[in-house]
């Protein structure tokens, strides 16, 4: 059986050290803020980045292009290894398509190799949770085809429950109207968002007040995860660690998770959600 490499995009939003320890290859996206372009996971710290957003700076992201994808993957094929790439949701970025094109070109050039590129239909620590499960399968001795099959069968069981504090970033991203952003901000309306089966973010509810919105994403998770054992649940946040820890505590109590990983949201995803986002990721019956 040929050795294989697992790669992801930087939108997986797991700690860089965590990924390095597990030999996961990261293909980063980029972002531009205050006239400077940075590489995701390599540029500004989370605190520096969200401070700039709070000061009114805008961040613009750019996808991986096919040539960048090809350059990142080809060295592994030259070493005689296969590649399994878990791609950022195609509904949120053209990055998956770039990875797919690069994979097809490399498969033609290296016919003895396997290059499997999967549209995870996930984002942020949703990708991270899927990767966590894939690494468990790899360490259990599953081959690349068995793992790819498991991902395709289970990726829509990766649930993303999200709430944001600042409606203005959703407006800039086209998720809510300007009027909704203005009025909602005035009356402390906090949207509840999930990732649908097409891999797109959808506003599915509203709560008045921050604490109610945090409780809501937990209450939803309790229903969604019935019948599932989550050995780990993941929580991400946009520079609001106290709120993330509150959700993590409730997740342990109400969902019975043995472990909860809490991490900052990345700079590329954070460019679109803004500061104050809290998101909960787990496996469940439906999104």
Short mmCIF file of C-alpha atoms in Angstrom, two decimals:
data_model
loop_
_atom_site.label_atom_id
_atom_site.label_comp_id
_atom_site.label_asym_id
_atom_site.label_seq_id
_atom_site.Cartn_x
_atom_site.Cartn_y
_atom_site.Cartn_z
CA UNK A 1 0.00 0.00 0.00
CA UNK A 2 1.40 3.37 -1.02
CA UNK A 3 2.02 5.97 1.64
CA UNK A 4 -0.32 8.95 1.46
CA UNK A 5 -0.36 12.54 2.64
CA UNK A 6 -3.37 14.39 4.05
CA UNK A 7 -3.65 18.06 3.15
CA UNK A 8 -6.11 20.80 4.03
CA UNK A 9 -6.59 24.50 3.44
CA UNK A 10 -5.74 27.00 6.17
CA UNK A 11 -9.47 27.58 6.67
CA UNK A 12 -9.41 24.44 8.82
CA UNK A 13 -8.61 26.90 11.67
CA UNK A 14 -6.83 24.42 13.92
CA UNK A 15 -3.65 25.50 15.73
CA UNK A 16 -0.64 25.42 13.43
CA UNK A 17 1.34 23.37 15.96
CA UNK A 18 -1.51 20.82 16.21
CA UNK A 19 -1.40 20.30 12.46
CA UNK A 20 2.40 20.05 12.33
CA UNK A 21 2.45 17.43 15.09
CA UNK A 22 0.11 15.24 13.02
CA UNK A 23 1.96 15.71 9.70
CA UNK A 24 -0.97 17.49 8.05
CA UNK A 25 0.01 19.62 5.07
CA UNK A 26 -1.60 23.08 4.94
CA UNK A 27 -2.27 25.00 1.73
CA UNK A 28 -3.05 28.57 2.81
CA UNK A 29 -5.35 31.28 1.53
CA UNK A 30 -4.35 34.95 1.76
CA UNK A 31 -5.97 38.16 2.98
CA UNK A 32 -5.30 41.87 2.56
CA UNK A 33 -5.94 44.42 5.28
CA UNK A 34 -4.69 48.01 5.66
CA UNK A 35 -2.88 47.71 2.34
CA UNK A 36 -0.82 44.68 3.40
CA UNK A 37 -1.27 41.13 2.15
CA UNK A 38 -0.72 38.25 4.57
CA UNK A 39 -0.74 34.46 4.44
CA UNK A 40 -3.36 32.83 6.64
CA UNK A 41 -1.76 31.23 9.74
CA UNK A 42 1.46 33.19 9.09
CA UNK A 43 0.44 36.84 9.24
CA UNK A 44 -1.17 38.85 11.99
CA UNK A 45 -2.03 37.29 15.31
CA UNK A 46 -5.72 36.83 16.05
CA UNK A 47 -5.65 39.72 18.52
CA UNK A 48 -3.92 42.04 16.04
CA UNK A 49 -6.31 41.06 13.25
CA UNK A 50 -9.55 41.53 15.19
CA UNK A 51 -8.28 44.79 16.66
CA UNK A 52 -7.93 46.12 13.12
CA UNK A 53 -11.46 44.99 12.25
CA UNK A 54 -12.84 46.69 15.37
CA UNK A 55 -11.04 49.87 14.32
CA UNK A 56 -12.96 49.77 11.04
CA UNK A 57 -10.37 48.21 8.73
CA UNK A 58 -11.71 45.90 6.03
CA UNK A 59 -10.10 42.56 5.18
CA UNK A 60 -10.36 41.09 1.68
CA UNK A 61 -9.51 37.43 1.09
CA UNK A 62 -8.12 35.64 -1.97
CA UNK A 63 -8.50 31.99 -2.89
CA UNK A 64 -5.79 29.51 -3.76
CA UNK A 65 -5.31 29.39 -7.53
CA UNK A 66 -4.69 26.16 -9.52
CA UNK A 67 -0.99 26.82 -10.01
CA UNK A 68 -0.44 27.41 -6.28
CA UNK A 69 -2.34 24.23 -5.54
CA UNK A 70 -0.27 22.25 -8.00
CA UNK A 71 3.01 23.58 -6.61
CA UNK A 72 1.91 22.62 -3.10
CA UNK A 73 0.88 19.05 -3.95
CA UNK A 74 3.40 17.94 -6.57
CA UNK A 75 6.38 17.40 -4.22
CA UNK A 76 4.53 14.58 -2.46
CA UNK A 77 3.83 12.81 -5.73
CA UNK A 78 7.50 13.12 -6.65
CA UNK A 79 8.27 11.31 -3.38
CA UNK A 80 6.02 8.45 -4.48
CA UNK A 81 3.15 9.31 -2.14
CA UNK A 82 -0.57 9.64 -2.81
CA UNK A 83 -2.55 12.70 -1.68
CA UNK A 84 -5.91 13.06 0.05
CA UNK A 85 -6.98 16.71 0.14
CA UNK A 86 -9.90 17.90 2.28
CA UNK A 87 -11.04 21.11 0.61
CA UNK A 88 -12.75 24.25 1.92
CA UNK A 89 -16.47 24.28 1.00
CA UNK A 90 -17.03 25.07 -2.68
CA UNK A 91 -20.05 27.21 -1.76
CA UNK A 92 -17.79 29.67 0.09
CA UNK A 93 -14.68 29.85 -2.09
CA UNK A 94 -13.27 28.91 -5.47
CA UNK A 95 -10.37 27.27 -3.64
CA UNK A 96 -11.89 23.77 -3.89
CA UNK A 97 -12.21 24.14 -7.67
CA UNK A 98 -8.56 25.22 -7.89
CA UNK A 99 -7.52 22.19 -5.85
CA UNK A 100 -9.67 19.93 -8.06
CA UNK A 101 -8.11 21.29 -11.26
CA UNK A 102 -4.61 20.85 -9.84
CA UNK A 103 -5.46 17.33 -8.72
CA UNK A 104 -6.71 16.34 -12.15
CA UNK A 105 -3.62 17.74 -13.87
CA UNK A 106 -1.30 15.98 -11.45
CA UNK A 107 -3.18 12.69 -11.84
CA UNK A 108 -2.53 12.89 -15.58
CA UNK A 109 1.16 13.64 -15.05
CA UNK A 110 1.62 10.96 -12.37
CA UNK A 111 -0.64 8.10 -13.51
CA UNK A 112 0.74 5.73 -10.89
CA UNK A 113 -0.43 8.06 -8.08
CA UNK A 114 -3.79 8.78 -6.48
CA UNK A 115 -4.81 12.38 -5.96
CA UNK A 116 -8.17 12.55 -4.23
CA UNK A 117 -9.64 16.03 -3.70
CA UNK A 118 -12.84 16.19 -1.65
CA UNK A 119 -15.26 19.08 -1.33
CA UNK A 120 -15.91 18.80 2.41
CA UNK A 121 -18.85 21.25 2.33
CA UNK A 122 -17.41 22.37 5.66
CA UNK A 123 -15.62 25.46 6.96
CA UNK A 124 -13.50 26.49 9.91
CA UNK A 125 -13.44 23.93 12.73
CA UNK A 126 -16.09 21.97 10.83
CA UNK A 127 -13.22 21.13 8.48
CA UNK A 128 -11.12 20.67 11.60
CA UNK A 129 -13.49 18.12 13.11
CA UNK A 130 -13.66 16.22 9.83
CA UNK A 131 -9.86 16.20 9.72
CA UNK A 132 -9.76 14.94 13.33
CA UNK A 133 -11.92 11.96 12.34
CA UNK A 134 -9.83 11.32 9.23
CA UNK A 135 -6.65 11.23 11.32
CA UNK A 136 -8.25 8.67 13.63
CA UNK A 137 -8.95 6.49 10.59
CA UNK A 138 -5.42 6.96 9.25
CA UNK A 139 -3.92 6.00 12.60
CA UNK A 140 -6.20 2.93 12.70
CA UNK A 141 -4.59 1.73 9.46
CA UNK A 142 -7.33 2.61 6.95
CA UNK A 143 -6.14 3.21 3.40
CA UNK A 144 -6.73 6.33 1.34
CA UNK A 145 -9.78 4.92 -0.47
CA UNK A 146 -11.45 3.74 2.73
CA UNK A 147 -10.93 7.15 4.32
CA UNK A 148 -12.21 9.03 1.27
CA UNK A 149 -15.32 6.86 1.23
CA UNK A 150 -15.94 7.55 4.93
CA UNK A 151 -15.61 11.31 4.36
CA UNK A 152 -18.13 11.32 1.51
CA UNK A 153 -20.58 9.30 3.61
CA UNK A 154 -20.22 11.41 6.76
CA UNK A 155 -19.31 14.99 5.83
CA UNK A 156 -22.93 16.19 6.05
CA UNK A 157 -23.01 14.94 9.65
CA UNK A 158 -20.53 17.65 10.61
CA UNK A 159 -22.82 20.28 12.14
CA UNK A 160 -21.92 23.99 12.27
CA UNK A 161 -23.94 26.11 14.75
CA UNK A 162 -22.90 29.76 14.68
CA UNK A 163 -23.88 33.08 16.19
CA UNK A 164 -22.33 36.47 15.47
CA UNK A 165 -22.19 39.65 17.47
CA UNK A 166 -21.79 42.17 14.65
CA UNK A 167 -24.44 42.17 11.92
CA UNK A 168 -22.48 44.66 9.83
CA UNK A 169 -20.01 41.98 8.71
CA UNK A 170 -22.88 39.76 7.58
CA UNK A 171 -24.26 42.69 5.62
CA UNK A 172 -20.92 43.25 3.87
CA UNK A 173 -20.90 39.57 2.96
CA UNK A 174 -24.41 39.80 1.52
CA UNK A 175 -26.02 37.65 4.25
CA UNK A 176 -28.39 40.32 5.62
CA UNK A 177 -29.70 43.63 4.31
CA UNK A 178 -28.33 46.98 5.46
CA UNK A 179 -31.63 47.79 7.16
CA UNK A 180 -31.55 44.50 9.05
CA UNK A 181 -27.96 45.15 10.13
CA UNK A 182 -28.74 48.64 11.40
CA UNK A 183 -31.98 47.81 13.19
CA UNK A 184 -30.73 44.47 14.49
CA UNK A 185 -27.65 46.10 15.99
CA UNK A 186 -29.77 48.72 17.75
CA UNK A 187 -32.08 46.17 19.40
CA UNK A 188 -29.35 43.56 20.10
CA UNK A 189 -30.60 40.99 17.60
CA UNK A 190 -28.11 38.14 17.21
CA UNK A 191 -28.52 35.86 14.18
CA UNK A 192 -28.27 32.08 14.40
CA UNK A 193 -26.48 30.60 11.40
CA UNK A 194 -25.79 27.09 10.19
CA UNK A 195 -24.01 25.41 7.31
CA UNK A 196 -26.52 23.87 4.93
CA UNK A 197 -26.11 20.69 2.89
CA UNK A 198 -24.71 22.68 -0.04
CA UNK A 199 -21.90 23.99 2.16
CA UNK A 200 -23.28 27.54 2.37
CA UNK A 201 -23.96 29.63 5.47
CA UNK A 202 -27.62 30.37 6.11
CA UNK A 203 -29.27 32.58 8.72
CA UNK A 204 -31.93 30.32 10.28
CA UNK A 205 -33.02 32.26 13.35
CA UNK A 206 -32.59 35.27 15.60
CA UNK A 207 -32.22 35.75 19.33
CA UNK A 208 -32.36 38.97 21.30
CA UNK A 209 -29.23 39.27 23.40
CA UNK A 210 -25.85 37.59 23.41
CA UNK A 211 -26.44 35.02 26.17
CA UNK A 212 -29.65 33.78 24.57
CA UNK A 213 -27.89 33.29 21.24
CA UNK A 214 -25.10 31.30 22.89
CA UNK A 215 -27.62 29.12 24.70
CA UNK A 216 -29.54 28.62 21.46
CA UNK A 217 -26.65 27.07 19.53
CA UNK A 218 -26.18 24.62 22.41
CA UNK A 219 -29.89 23.77 22.59
CA UNK A 220 -29.89 23.11 18.85
CA UNK A 221 -26.85 20.86 19.23
CA UNK A 222 -28.53 18.79 21.93
CA UNK A 223 -31.32 17.91 19.49
CA UNK A 224 -29.08 17.47 16.45
CA UNK A 225 -26.62 15.15 18.20
CA UNK A 226 -29.12 12.71 19.69
CA UNK A 227 -27.91 9.18 19.05
CA UNK A 228 -24.34 10.30 18.33
CA UNK A 229 -21.34 9.93 20.60
CA UNK A 230 -19.02 12.91 20.24
CA UNK A 231 -15.62 12.12 21.72
CA UNK A 232 -14.63 15.69 20.86
CA UNK A 233 -16.52 18.90 20.15
CA UNK A 234 -14.86 22.02 18.75
CA UNK A 235 -15.59 25.68 19.49
CA UNK A 236 -14.16 28.68 17.69
CA UNK A 237 -14.41 32.38 18.45
CA UNK A 238 -13.56 35.79 17.04
CA UNK A 239 -11.58 37.28 19.92
CA UNK A 240 -14.24 36.57 22.56
CA UNK A 241 -12.73 33.78 24.63
CA UNK A 242 -15.11 34.16 27.60
CA UNK A 243 -18.14 33.48 25.40
CA UNK A 244 -16.37 30.53 23.75
CA UNK A 245 -15.52 29.03 27.14
CA UNK A 246 -19.15 29.45 28.23
CA UNK A 247 -20.28 27.45 25.17
CA UNK A 248 -17.55 24.87 25.74
CA UNK A 249 -18.69 24.36 29.35
CA UNK A 250 -22.30 23.85 28.27
CA UNK A 251 -21.18 21.49 25.49
CA UNK A 252 -19.47 19.24 28.02
CA UNK A 253 -22.45 19.31 30.37
CA UNK A 254 -25.26 18.89 27.84
CA UNK A 255 -23.69 16.93 24.99
CA UNK A 256 -21.51 14.66 27.11
CA UNK A 257 -18.33 15.34 25.17
CA UNK A 258 -15.15 14.00 26.77
CA UNK A 259 -13.07 16.74 25.21
CA UNK A 260 -13.72 20.24 23.82
CA UNK A 261 -11.14 22.00 21.67
CA UNK A 262 -11.38 25.81 21.73
CA UNK A 263 -9.45 27.89 19.21
CA UNK A 264 -9.47 31.35 17.63
CA UNK A 265 -11.24 31.66 14.32
CA UNK A 266 -8.71 32.15 11.51
CA UNK A 267 -8.02 35.40 9.73
CA UNK A 268 -9.56 34.33 6.41
CA UNK A 269 -12.83 33.07 7.93
CA UNK A 270 -12.78 35.96 10.40
CA UNK A 271 -12.62 38.41 7.50
CA UNK A 272 -16.19 37.44 6.66
CA UNK A 273 -17.67 36.89 10.13
CA UNK A 274 -16.01 39.72 12.03
CA UNK A 275 -15.16 39.83 15.74
CA UNK A 276 -17.52 38.31 18.27
CA UNK A 277 -18.44 35.16 16.35
CA UNK A 278 -18.86 31.94 18.34
CA UNK A 279 -19.34 28.62 16.55
CA UNK A 280 -19.91 25.07 17.76
CA UNK A 281 -18.95 22.00 15.71
CA UNK A 282 -20.00 18.41 16.38
CA UNK A 283 -21.34 15.29 14.68
CA UNK A 284 -25.09 14.86 14.48
CA UNK A 285 -28.05 13.54 12.53
CA UNK A 286 -28.51 16.58 10.33
CA UNK A 287 -27.18 20.06 9.84
#
